[in-house]
Short mmCIF file of C-alpha atoms and ligand atoms in Angstrom, two decimals:
data_model
loop_
_atom_site.label_atom_id
_atom_site.label_comp_id
_atom_site.label_asym_id
_atom_site.label_seq_id
_atom_site.Cartn_x
_atom_site.Cartn_y
_atom_site.Cartn_z
CA MET A 19 83.48 53.35 -4.28
CA LYS A 20 82.96 52.74 -7.97
CA ILE A 21 80.59 55.26 -9.51
CA GLN A 22 78.45 53.90 -12.31
CA SER A 23 75.64 55.14 -14.50
CA ILE A 24 72.11 54.73 -13.17
CA ARG A 25 70.39 51.48 -14.19
CA GLY A 26 68.49 51.87 -17.44
CA MET A 27 70.30 55.09 -18.38
CA LYS A 28 72.80 54.64 -21.17
CA ASP A 29 75.71 56.61 -22.52
CA VAL A 30 75.61 57.11 -26.26
CA LEU A 31 79.26 56.64 -27.12
CA PRO A 32 81.12 58.38 -29.95
CA ASP A 33 80.85 55.35 -32.23
CA GLU A 34 77.06 55.37 -31.81
CA THR A 35 76.46 59.07 -32.37
CA PRO A 36 76.77 58.98 -36.19
CA ILE A 37 73.63 56.85 -36.49
CA TRP A 38 71.81 59.20 -34.09
CA GLN A 39 72.88 62.22 -36.10
CA TRP A 40 71.77 60.56 -39.31
CA LEU A 41 68.39 59.70 -37.77
CA GLU A 42 68.01 63.23 -36.44
CA SER A 43 68.81 64.70 -39.84
CA ARG A 44 66.07 62.54 -41.39
CA ILE A 45 63.65 63.67 -38.69
CA ARG A 46 64.38 67.31 -39.47
CA GLN A 47 63.96 66.69 -43.17
CA VAL A 48 60.58 64.97 -42.82
CA THR A 49 59.11 67.35 -40.20
CA GLN A 50 60.19 70.29 -42.32
CA GLY A 51 58.70 68.68 -45.40
CA TYR A 52 55.33 68.60 -43.64
CA GLY A 53 55.64 72.17 -42.32
CA TYR A 54 55.94 71.25 -38.63
CA GLN A 55 57.89 73.56 -36.31
CA GLU A 56 60.16 72.54 -33.48
CA ILE A 57 59.23 73.31 -29.86
CA ARG A 58 61.66 72.74 -26.97
CA LEU A 59 60.12 71.91 -23.63
CA PRO A 60 61.47 71.55 -20.06
CA LEU A 61 62.46 68.14 -18.72
CA LEU A 62 60.90 68.93 -15.33
CA GLU A 63 57.20 69.51 -14.90
CA PRO A 64 54.73 69.54 -11.99
CA VAL A 65 53.65 66.02 -10.94
CA ALA A 66 50.03 67.16 -11.16
CA LEU A 67 50.34 67.74 -14.93
CA PHE A 68 50.76 64.02 -15.62
CA GLU A 69 48.37 62.87 -12.90
CA ARG A 70 45.63 64.75 -14.70
CA ALA A 71 46.69 64.39 -18.33
CA VAL A 72 47.99 60.83 -18.47
CA GLY A 73 45.64 59.57 -15.76
CA GLU A 74 46.19 58.17 -12.27
CA ALA A 75 45.19 54.64 -13.24
CA THR A 76 47.87 54.31 -15.94
CA ASP A 77 51.15 52.43 -15.45
CA ILE A 78 53.07 55.63 -16.09
CA VAL A 79 51.49 57.63 -13.27
CA SER A 80 50.87 54.81 -10.82
CA LYS A 81 54.36 53.29 -10.93
CA GLU A 82 56.79 54.75 -13.45
CA MET A 83 57.37 58.40 -12.58
CA TYR A 84 60.55 59.90 -11.14
CA ASN A 85 58.95 62.25 -8.59
CA PHE A 86 60.73 64.43 -6.05
CA ILE A 87 60.09 67.41 -3.84
CA ASP A 88 62.35 70.36 -4.57
CA LYS A 89 63.84 72.81 -2.07
CA SER A 90 60.73 74.95 -2.02
CA GLY A 91 58.49 71.95 -1.37
CA ASP A 92 57.02 71.71 -4.89
CA HIS A 93 56.13 68.29 -6.30
CA ILE A 94 58.21 67.90 -9.43
CA THR A 95 58.79 65.05 -11.85
CA LEU A 96 61.07 64.15 -14.72
CA ARG A 97 58.73 64.09 -17.70
CA PRO A 98 57.67 60.53 -18.63
CA GLU A 99 56.21 61.62 -21.99
CA GLY A 100 55.95 64.77 -24.08
CA THR A 101 52.34 65.40 -24.97
CA SER A 102 51.27 66.69 -21.55
CA GLY A 103 54.05 69.29 -21.42
CA CYS A 104 53.31 70.34 -24.99
CA VAL A 105 49.64 70.87 -24.12
CA ARG A 106 50.69 72.89 -21.07
CA ALA A 107 52.95 75.06 -23.25
CA VAL A 108 50.22 75.61 -25.83
CA ILE A 109 47.78 76.83 -23.18
CA GLU A 110 50.32 78.85 -21.20
CA ASN A 111 51.64 80.65 -24.29
CA LYS A 112 48.24 80.95 -25.99
CA LEU A 113 49.71 79.33 -29.11
CA CYS A 114 46.31 78.43 -30.45
CA TYR A 115 44.67 81.81 -30.11
CA ASN A 116 43.02 82.03 -33.54
CA ALA A 117 45.59 79.65 -34.97
CA THR A 118 46.27 76.00 -35.61
CA GLN A 119 49.62 74.50 -34.68
CA ARG A 120 51.79 71.72 -36.02
CA MET A 121 54.81 71.03 -33.82
CA TRP A 122 57.52 68.48 -33.04
CA TYR A 123 60.08 67.96 -30.30
CA GLN A 124 62.75 65.46 -29.47
CA GLY A 125 64.36 64.62 -26.18
CA PRO A 126 64.71 62.34 -23.18
CA MET A 127 61.77 60.90 -21.26
CA PHE A 128 62.04 59.10 -17.91
CA ARG A 129 60.14 56.07 -16.68
CA TYR A 130 60.99 53.82 -13.77
CA GLU A 131 60.52 50.51 -15.61
CA ARG A 132 62.40 47.23 -15.61
CA PRO A 133 65.28 47.82 -18.05
CA GLN A 134 65.58 45.27 -20.87
CA LYS A 135 66.18 45.25 -24.61
CA GLY A 136 64.28 48.21 -26.07
CA ARG A 137 63.18 49.40 -22.63
CA LEU A 138 65.19 51.99 -20.73
CA ARG A 139 64.61 54.34 -17.82
CA GLN A 140 65.88 57.28 -19.82
CA PHE A 141 64.88 57.04 -23.46
CA THR A 142 64.39 59.44 -26.32
CA GLN A 143 61.17 60.27 -28.07
CA LEU A 144 60.35 62.20 -31.18
CA GLY A 145 56.95 63.73 -30.46
CA VAL A 146 54.73 65.31 -33.09
CA GLU A 147 51.55 67.19 -32.10
CA THR A 148 48.84 69.16 -33.88
CA PHE A 149 46.31 71.50 -32.29
CA GLY A 150 43.11 73.05 -33.55
CA MET A 151 42.23 70.53 -36.28
CA ALA A 152 39.38 68.09 -35.69
CA GLY A 153 39.20 66.32 -39.05
CA ALA A 154 40.27 62.85 -40.07
CA GLU A 155 42.65 64.40 -42.62
CA VAL A 156 45.09 65.53 -39.96
CA ASP A 157 45.11 62.04 -38.38
CA ALA A 158 45.92 60.69 -41.83
CA GLU A 159 48.58 63.38 -42.30
CA LEU A 160 50.30 62.23 -39.09
CA ILE A 161 50.23 58.61 -40.20
CA LEU A 162 51.61 59.61 -43.60
CA MET A 163 54.37 61.61 -41.98
CA SER A 164 55.46 58.72 -39.74
CA HIS A 165 55.27 56.47 -42.81
CA ASP A 166 57.54 58.83 -44.77
CA LEU A 167 60.07 58.93 -41.95
CA PHE A 168 60.21 55.12 -41.81
CA ARG A 169 60.49 54.95 -45.59
CA SER A 170 63.34 57.42 -45.63
CA LEU A 171 65.13 55.29 -43.03
CA GLY A 172 64.67 52.20 -45.19
CA ILE A 173 62.63 50.24 -42.63
CA ILE A 174 59.06 50.64 -43.85
CA SER A 175 58.81 47.06 -45.14
CA HIS A 176 59.62 45.80 -41.63
CA LEU A 177 56.80 47.69 -39.94
CA ARG A 178 53.08 47.10 -39.75
CA LEU A 179 50.51 49.81 -39.11
CA GLU A 180 47.66 48.98 -36.73
CA ILE A 181 44.77 51.38 -36.24
CA ASN A 182 41.62 51.58 -34.15
CA SER A 183 39.12 54.11 -32.88
CA LEU A 184 38.55 54.74 -29.19
CA GLY A 185 35.46 56.86 -29.84
CA THR A 186 34.42 59.63 -27.48
CA SER A 187 34.19 59.40 -23.71
CA SER A 188 30.43 58.74 -23.79
CA GLU A 189 30.92 55.94 -26.33
CA ARG A 190 33.68 54.53 -24.16
CA SER A 191 31.53 54.50 -21.04
CA ALA A 192 28.77 52.53 -22.80
CA HIS A 193 31.41 50.05 -23.97
CA ARG A 194 33.07 50.03 -20.55
CA ALA A 195 29.89 48.78 -18.89
CA ALA A 196 29.54 45.94 -21.42
CA LEU A 197 33.23 45.13 -21.12
CA ILE A 198 33.17 44.94 -17.31
CA GLU A 199 30.14 42.68 -17.48
CA TYR A 200 31.84 40.37 -20.00
CA LEU A 201 35.16 40.29 -18.12
CA THR A 202 33.45 39.70 -14.78
CA ALA A 203 31.71 36.70 -16.30
CA HIS A 204 35.19 35.38 -17.26
CA LYS A 205 36.90 36.43 -14.04
CA ASP A 206 38.47 33.00 -13.55
CA LEU A 207 40.56 33.58 -16.70
CA LEU A 208 41.92 37.00 -15.68
CA ASP A 209 45.50 37.27 -14.45
CA GLU A 210 46.50 39.33 -11.42
CA ASP A 211 47.20 42.53 -13.38
CA SER A 212 43.89 42.29 -15.18
CA LEU A 213 41.96 41.79 -11.94
CA ILE A 214 43.36 45.10 -10.69
CA ARG A 215 42.56 46.78 -14.01
CA LEU A 216 39.02 45.43 -14.03
CA GLU A 217 38.05 48.14 -11.55
CA LYS A 218 40.33 50.96 -12.60
CA ASN A 219 41.07 50.69 -16.29
CA PRO A 220 39.26 47.71 -17.91
CA LEU A 221 39.99 48.91 -21.46
CA ARG A 222 43.68 48.23 -20.86
CA ILE A 223 42.95 44.54 -20.28
CA LEU A 224 42.21 44.29 -23.99
CA ASP A 225 45.85 44.75 -24.97
CA SER A 226 47.14 42.18 -22.49
CA LYS A 227 49.80 39.95 -24.05
CA ASN A 228 49.01 37.02 -21.72
CA PRO A 229 48.53 33.97 -24.03
CA GLN A 230 46.03 32.34 -21.65
CA MET A 231 43.67 35.28 -22.04
CA GLN A 232 43.82 35.72 -25.81
CA ALA A 233 40.90 33.50 -26.83
CA MET A 234 38.62 35.04 -24.22
CA LEU A 235 39.65 38.60 -25.19
CA THR A 236 39.01 37.98 -28.89
CA ASP A 237 35.30 37.65 -28.12
CA ALA A 238 35.13 40.63 -25.75
CA PRO A 239 32.82 43.52 -26.71
CA LYS A 240 34.52 45.74 -29.30
CA LEU A 241 34.62 49.50 -28.92
CA LEU A 242 34.22 49.88 -32.70
CA GLU A 243 30.68 48.50 -32.30
CA TYR A 244 29.81 51.25 -29.82
CA LEU A 245 30.78 54.22 -32.01
CA ASP A 246 28.10 56.71 -32.97
CA GLU A 247 27.67 57.92 -36.54
CA GLU A 248 30.15 60.80 -36.27
CA SER A 249 32.97 58.73 -34.78
CA LYS A 250 32.31 55.96 -37.25
CA GLN A 251 32.56 58.37 -40.17
CA HIS A 252 35.75 59.88 -38.78
CA PHE A 253 37.35 56.43 -38.58
CA GLU A 254 36.15 55.42 -42.03
CA GLN A 255 37.57 58.57 -43.51
CA VAL A 256 41.01 57.93 -42.00
CA CYS A 257 40.89 54.43 -43.51
CA ARG A 258 39.73 55.78 -46.87
CA ILE A 259 42.59 58.28 -47.10
CA LEU A 260 45.11 55.56 -46.22
CA ASP A 261 43.58 53.35 -48.93
CA ASN A 262 43.82 56.18 -51.45
CA VAL A 263 47.48 56.88 -50.79
CA GLY A 264 48.26 53.17 -50.71
CA ILE A 265 49.32 52.78 -47.08
CA LYS A 266 48.54 49.31 -45.77
CA TYR A 267 47.09 48.92 -42.29
CA VAL A 268 45.42 46.40 -40.03
CA ILE A 269 42.36 47.35 -38.00
CA ASN A 270 43.04 46.03 -34.50
CA PRO A 271 39.93 46.43 -32.32
CA ARG A 272 42.05 45.64 -29.24
CA LEU A 273 44.52 48.46 -29.79
CA VAL A 274 43.88 50.80 -26.85
CA ARG A 275 47.19 52.57 -26.01
CA GLY A 276 48.45 53.05 -22.49
CA LEU A 277 47.43 56.62 -21.81
CA ASP A 278 43.98 57.81 -20.80
CA TYR A 279 43.87 60.90 -22.98
CA TYR A 280 43.24 59.31 -26.36
CA SER A 281 39.95 59.56 -28.27
CA ARG A 282 38.89 58.40 -31.73
CA THR A 283 41.86 57.52 -33.96
CA VAL A 284 44.72 55.58 -32.38
CA PHE A 285 47.57 53.90 -34.24
CA GLU A 286 50.83 52.06 -33.74
CA TRP A 287 53.72 51.04 -35.97
CA ILE A 288 55.00 47.64 -34.89
CA THR A 289 57.91 45.45 -35.92
CA ASP A 290 58.39 41.73 -35.35
CA ALA A 291 62.17 42.12 -35.49
CA LEU A 292 62.64 43.29 -31.88
CA GLY A 293 60.77 40.69 -29.85
CA SER A 294 58.20 41.93 -27.36
CA GLN A 295 59.37 45.56 -27.41
CA GLY A 296 58.14 45.88 -30.99
CA THR A 297 56.12 49.12 -30.92
CA VAL A 298 58.27 51.87 -32.35
CA CYS A 299 55.55 54.49 -32.71
CA GLY A 300 52.24 55.17 -31.00
CA GLY A 301 49.81 57.97 -31.50
CA GLY A 302 46.33 59.24 -32.06
CA ARG A 303 43.78 61.91 -31.32
CA TYR A 304 43.26 63.46 -27.89
CA ASP A 305 40.45 65.94 -28.32
CA GLY A 306 39.52 66.30 -24.64
CA LEU A 307 42.96 66.99 -23.17
CA VAL A 308 43.27 70.75 -23.72
CA GLU A 309 39.78 71.30 -22.33
CA LEU A 310 40.69 69.33 -19.23
CA PHE A 311 43.27 72.02 -18.39
CA SER A 312 41.97 75.23 -19.92
CA GLY A 313 38.24 74.78 -20.13
CA ASP A 314 38.35 75.68 -23.83
CA SER A 315 37.89 72.84 -26.20
CA LEU A 316 40.66 72.40 -28.75
CA PRO A 317 41.00 69.26 -30.86
CA ALA A 318 44.47 67.74 -30.99
CA SER A 319 46.35 64.70 -32.28
CA GLY A 320 49.90 63.44 -32.39
CA PHE A 321 52.33 60.57 -32.16
CA ALA A 322 55.54 59.59 -30.40
CA ILE A 323 58.40 57.46 -31.68
CA GLY A 324 60.88 55.72 -29.39
CA LEU A 325 64.20 56.53 -31.02
CA GLU A 326 66.30 53.87 -29.21
CA ARG A 327 63.95 51.21 -30.59
CA LEU A 328 64.29 52.68 -34.07
CA ILE A 329 68.06 52.54 -33.77
CA LEU A 330 67.89 48.95 -32.50
CA LEU A 331 65.81 48.14 -35.56
CA LEU A 332 68.23 49.88 -37.94
CA GLU A 333 71.08 47.92 -36.37
CA THR A 334 69.20 44.62 -36.37
CA LEU A 335 68.39 45.05 -40.05
CA ASN A 336 71.96 46.17 -40.71
CA ILE A 337 70.81 49.28 -42.52
CA LYS A 338 73.67 51.39 -43.75
CA HIS A 339 73.60 55.04 -42.90
CA ARG A 340 75.96 57.80 -43.76
CA ILE A 341 76.06 61.56 -43.56
CA VAL A 342 77.82 62.43 -46.78
CA LEU A 343 80.93 64.57 -46.32
CA ASP A 344 83.13 66.06 -49.01
CA GLY A 345 86.03 64.25 -47.45
CA VAL A 346 87.49 63.00 -44.21
CA ILE A 347 91.02 64.27 -44.02
CA ALA A 348 93.74 63.27 -41.60
CA ILE A 349 96.66 65.68 -41.21
CA THR A 350 99.96 64.18 -40.20
CA CYS A 351 103.40 65.68 -39.67
CA GLU A 352 106.83 64.28 -40.26
CA ASN A 353 108.14 66.63 -37.54
CA SER A 354 106.07 67.33 -34.47
CA ASN A 355 107.65 70.81 -34.49
CA ASP A 356 105.38 71.51 -37.45
CA ASN A 357 102.16 70.66 -35.54
CA ALA A 358 101.24 74.34 -35.14
CA GLN A 359 101.73 74.87 -38.87
CA ALA A 360 99.60 71.76 -39.49
CA LEU A 361 96.79 73.31 -37.45
CA ILE A 362 96.86 76.38 -39.72
CA ILE A 363 96.74 74.16 -42.80
CA ALA A 364 93.82 72.21 -41.35
CA ASN A 365 91.95 75.48 -40.91
CA GLN A 366 92.66 76.56 -44.47
CA ILE A 367 91.13 73.28 -45.60
CA ARG A 368 88.09 73.73 -43.35
CA HIS A 369 87.45 77.20 -44.75
CA ALA A 370 87.92 76.06 -48.35
CA PHE A 371 85.79 72.89 -47.96
CA PRO A 372 83.11 73.50 -45.29
CA GLN A 373 81.61 70.03 -45.79
CA ALA A 374 84.88 68.22 -45.05
CA SER A 375 85.93 66.73 -41.73
CA VAL A 376 89.56 67.48 -40.90
CA GLN A 377 91.52 66.09 -37.97
CA ASN A 378 95.12 66.76 -36.93
CA ASP A 379 97.26 64.03 -35.43
CA PHE A 380 99.03 65.82 -32.57
CA SER A 381 100.24 62.62 -30.93
CA GLY A 382 103.89 63.21 -31.74
CA SER A 383 104.23 59.57 -32.85
CA LYS A 384 106.44 58.52 -35.73
CA LEU A 385 104.95 59.33 -39.14
CA LYS A 386 104.40 55.64 -39.92
CA ARG A 387 102.26 55.22 -36.81
CA GLN A 388 100.31 58.36 -37.61
CA HIS A 389 99.62 56.94 -41.08
CA ASN A 390 98.54 53.58 -39.67
CA ARG A 391 96.11 55.28 -37.34
CA ALA A 392 94.67 57.32 -40.20
CA LEU A 393 94.35 54.19 -42.36
CA LYS A 394 92.30 52.54 -39.62
CA SER A 395 90.01 55.56 -39.25
CA ASP A 396 87.27 56.80 -41.60
CA ALA A 397 89.76 59.05 -43.42
CA ASN A 398 89.81 58.99 -47.19
CA ILE A 399 92.65 61.45 -47.57
CA ILE A 400 95.91 61.74 -45.63
CA ILE A 401 97.79 65.00 -45.79
CA THR A 402 101.38 65.08 -44.59
CA LEU A 403 103.58 68.05 -43.78
CA ASN A 404 106.89 66.76 -45.00
CA GLY A 405 110.13 67.75 -43.30
CA ASP A 406 111.18 69.76 -46.38
CA GLY A 407 108.13 72.06 -46.23
CA THR A 408 106.22 70.35 -49.07
CA ILE A 409 102.78 68.83 -48.52
CA GLY A 410 101.89 65.25 -49.39
CA ILE A 411 98.35 64.38 -50.49
CA TRP A 412 97.47 60.68 -50.37
CA ASN A 413 94.11 59.73 -51.81
CA LEU A 414 93.16 56.50 -50.06
CA LYS A 415 90.34 55.76 -52.49
CA THR A 416 92.61 55.69 -55.55
CA ASP A 417 95.85 55.12 -53.62
CA GLN A 418 97.37 58.02 -55.56
CA ARG A 419 100.05 60.06 -53.82
CA MET A 420 101.31 63.45 -54.86
CA THR A 421 103.38 66.25 -53.46
CA ALA A 422 102.48 69.93 -53.67
CA ASP A 423 104.14 73.06 -52.45
CA ALA A 424 102.42 74.98 -49.69
CA GLY A 425 101.13 77.66 -52.07
CA ARG A 426 99.33 75.24 -54.42
CA PHE A 427 98.14 72.38 -52.27
CA LEU A 428 94.52 73.63 -51.93
CA GLU A 429 94.09 73.43 -55.70
CA GLN A 430 95.56 69.94 -55.74
CA LEU A 431 93.33 68.92 -52.86
CA LYS A 432 90.26 70.16 -54.73
CA VAL A 433 91.14 67.88 -57.64
CA THR A 434 91.74 64.97 -55.25
CA LEU A 435 88.45 65.49 -53.42
CA ALA A 436 86.58 65.41 -56.72
CA GLN A 437 88.03 61.99 -57.63
P1 ATP B 7 55.16 49.94 -24.18
O1 ATP B 7 53.87 49.25 -24.43
O2 ATP B 7 56.30 49.39 -24.97
O3 ATP B 7 55.47 50.12 -22.73
P2 ATP B 7 54.02 52.56 -24.18
O4 ATP B 7 52.62 52.38 -24.63
O5 ATP B 7 54.31 52.73 -22.74
O6 ATP B 7 54.95 51.41 -24.78
P3 ATP B 7 54.17 55.23 -25.26
O7 ATP B 7 53.93 55.91 -23.97
O8 ATP B 7 53.11 55.23 -26.26
O9 ATP B 7 54.68 53.75 -25.00
O10 ATP B 7 55.50 55.81 -25.92
C1 ATP B 7 55.71 55.84 -27.33
C2 ATP B 7 56.92 55.06 -27.72
O11 ATP B 7 58.02 55.36 -26.89
C3 ATP B 7 56.78 53.56 -27.59
O12 ATP B 7 56.12 53.03 -28.70
C4 ATP B 7 58.23 53.12 -27.54
O13 ATP B 7 58.79 53.08 -28.84
C5 ATP B 7 58.87 54.23 -26.76
N1 ATP B 7 59.03 53.85 -25.35
C6 ATP B 7 58.10 53.85 -24.36
N2 ATP B 7 58.62 53.46 -23.19
C7 ATP B 7 59.94 53.19 -23.43
C8 ATP B 7 61.05 52.76 -22.63
N3 ATP B 7 60.91 52.55 -21.33
N4 ATP B 7 62.23 52.59 -23.23
C9 ATP B 7 62.40 52.81 -24.55
N5 ATP B 7 61.42 53.23 -25.35
C10 ATP B 7 60.20 53.43 -24.81
MG1 MG B 8 54.97 51.48 -21.21
#
């Protein structure tokens, strides 16, 4: 029997990890720049957490979760998203007792979906969450932070920001009634999915991509017209801050997001370069969620970025990335008897140049083959232990070769690395 990976779950192979590491280093830089702290959360959570937080009528809970019963009979699931677990952790650890929080996390999420380009069953999200701040400024801060990350990756000009307000739950229920009435009057135009949603989650019909429904949906009642004064001001202030810092956006009254917990500000960053899986980031405010679990009200907002889609975009746009090293050094030996000595030399180099990457060739092949392999790799310097005890340093950038004795080669190497 051939054993294969599970459908929709990919290996990240060694030639793909450099771009991941580069992306992760940018994430750390930007989150740190905004004063957000990392939180690490379990991959397994109780099923009930998502049923309540994400909502039973959502795609995630109704069809996409990896649920199982463990040996003690508990209903467990592989987390499909991060916000719910983060909220649980905040409440359980009393992180917001007299304090506000700004946090981020990164890791795998699991959804039983149909795998396709930009859609996996195990995928990675960067999640960013804030707790205890109700103002529009923090929504704007989150948008700015995602903007800065995309700018530092060199992809900002390929993304468009869409924003909307989902108001409060009472504003949504007034709109919901009008929406159901309107959609019922146009029932003949609704597709099968939308007919099911009409009862359970009519707001979600608004972001249907079905071309036959577009014209009808354009005229549907807009939530923005049902906002009260406070929600309206909140939304206008987010827009004003974005205007002031020069971030362009499109107000999309049909942007609703797939999870039930959102309120007021919602936003997405979308690219046209990846076909229909074009949303790389989604987020917004979720003021009611903490209260749902703890009874204490605590405003919150956040966003999540799908990192595989970001990497697809970086690759599609052919964006060059590099973690800068002092040097990539290949160590070869004329005599394989000297391999142990070569290991000691490699370590001397590592200690002298902590930002260098040093790799020994222990294959035992002929020196010429070792050199050919090094030439094909990322190496920019080849060091050779010659049979006579001297050390060759070959700078592949300048094609200069020199020979040093064992006592002086570190000094020579320092000069070479600086070239
Ligand atoms: P979509 O409409 O594409 O299904 P979603 O609304 O379900 O997205 P969210 O729950 O908001 O997505 O997750 C945030 C981000 O995580 C998405 O914008 C996307 O970049 C990424 N993402 C979601 N589901 C997947 C998946 N199955 N595979 C890869 N990335 C995903
Ligand atoms: Mg989805």
